[in-house]
């Protein structure tokens, strides 16, 4: 849903808490953007696409997110 630089980890955690307050499951995923570590705030996993779209719509409405990416779950992307 959103990417934060590693230095803003507290902001990422606050944003994740706001998502969970909407009863939407979420998690932090460490990623690297142009060689710099970041924290990606992700939502999911949902049993079907329709439920995922409903969750994204709620987040857009409540938290003002303007852009989101819907991805199919691939276990290889989420291994530590």
CSV table of C-alpha atoms in Angstrom, one decimal:
chain,number,residue,atom,x,y,z
A,1,UNK,CA,0.0,0.0,0.0
A,2,UNK,CA,2.8,2.4,0.9
A,3,UNK,CA,6.6,2.4,1.1
A,4,UNK,CA,8.6,4.1,3.9
A,5,UNK,CA,12.4,4.6,4.2
A,6,UNK,CA,13.9,2.5,6.9
A,7,UNK,CA,14.6,5.7,8.9
A,8,UNK,CA,10.8,6.2,9.1
A,9,UNK,CA,10.0,2.8,10.6
A,10,UNK,CA,7.8,4.4,13.3
A,11,UNK,CA,5.7,6.0,10.6
A,12,UNK,CA,5.3,2.7,8.8
A,13,UNK,CA,4.2,1.1,12.1
A,14,UNK,CA,1.6,3.8,12.8
A,15,UNK,CA,0.3,3.5,9.3
A,16,UNK,CA,0.1,-0.3,9.7
A,17,UNK,CA,-1.9,0.2,13.0
A,18,UNK,CA,-4.4,2.4,11.2
A,19,UNK,CA,-4.9,-0.3,8.6
A,20,UNK,CA,-5.5,-2.9,11.2
A,21,UNK,CA,-8.0,-0.6,13.0
A,22,UNK,CA,-10.1,-1.0,9.8
A,23,UNK,CA,-10.1,-4.7,10.5
A,24,UNK,CA,-7.8,-5.3,7.5
A,25,UNK,CA,-4.9,-7.7,7.9
A,26,UNK,CA,-1.5,-6.1,7.2
A,27,UNK,CA,2.2,-6.7,7.5
A,28,UNK,CA,5.5,-5.0,6.9
A,29,UNK,CA,7.8,-6.3,4.1
A,30,UNK,CA,11.4,-5.2,4.0
A,31,UNK,CA,12.4,-4.1,0.5
A,32,UNK,CA,15.2,-2.3,-1.2
A,33,UNK,CA,14.6,0.6,-3.5
A,34,UNK,CA,17.6,1.7,-5.5
A,35,UNK,CA,19.9,0.1,-3.0
A,36,UNK,CA,18.3,1.8,0.0
A,37,UNK,CA,16.4,-0.3,2.6
A,38,UNK,CA,12.7,0.5,3.0
A,39,UNK,CA,9.6,-0.9,4.7
A,40,UNK,CA,6.6,-1.7,2.5
A,41,UNK,CA,3.2,-1.7,4.2
A,42,UNK,CA,1.2,-4.5,2.6
A,43,UNK,CA,-2.4,-5.7,3.2
A,44,UNK,CA,-3.7,-9.2,2.5
A,45,UNK,CA,-3.9,-12.1,2.0
A,46,UNK,CA,-7.4,-12.5,0.8
A,47,UNK,CA,-9.2,-15.6,-0.4
A,48,UNK,CA,-10.5,-13.9,-3.6
A,49,UNK,CA,-9.9,-10.8,-5.7
A,50,UNK,CA,-13.3,-9.2,-4.8
A,51,UNK,CA,-12.5,-9.1,-1.1
A,52,UNK,CA,-9.1,-7.6,-1.8
A,53,UNK,CA,-10.6,-4.9,-3.9
A,54,UNK,CA,-13.1,-4.1,-1.2
A,55,UNK,CA,-10.3,-3.7,1.4
A,56,UNK,CA,-8.3,-1.5,-1.0
A,57,UNK,CA,-11.4,0.7,-1.5
A,58,UNK,CA,-11.9,1.1,2.3
A,59,UNK,CA,-8.3,2.1,2.7
A,60,UNK,CA,-8.5,4.6,-0.1
A,61,UNK,CA,-11.6,6.2,1.4
A,62,UNK,CA,-10.4,6.2,5.0
A,63,UNK,CA,-6.7,6.9,4.7
A,64,UNK,CA,-6.5,8.9,1.5
A,65,UNK,CA,-4.4,6.4,-0.5
A,66,UNK,CA,-4.5,7.3,-4.2
A,67,UNK,CA,-2.6,4.5,-5.7
A,68,UNK,CA,-2.4,0.8,-4.9
A,69,UNK,CA,-1.2,-2.4,-6.5
A,70,UNK,CA,-3.1,-5.7,-6.4
A,71,UNK,CA,-0.8,-8.7,-6.7
A,72,UNK,CA,-1.4,-12.4,-6.8
A,73,UNK,CA,0.3,-14.2,-3.9
A,74,UNK,CA,3.6,-15.8,-4.7
A,75,UNK,CA,5.3,-17.4,-1.8
A,76,UNK,CA,8.8,-16.8,-3.2
A,77,UNK,CA,8.3,-13.1,-2.9
A,78,UNK,CA,7.7,-13.2,0.9
A,79,UNK,CA,10.5,-15.5,2.1
A,80,UNK,CA,12.9,-13.8,4.6
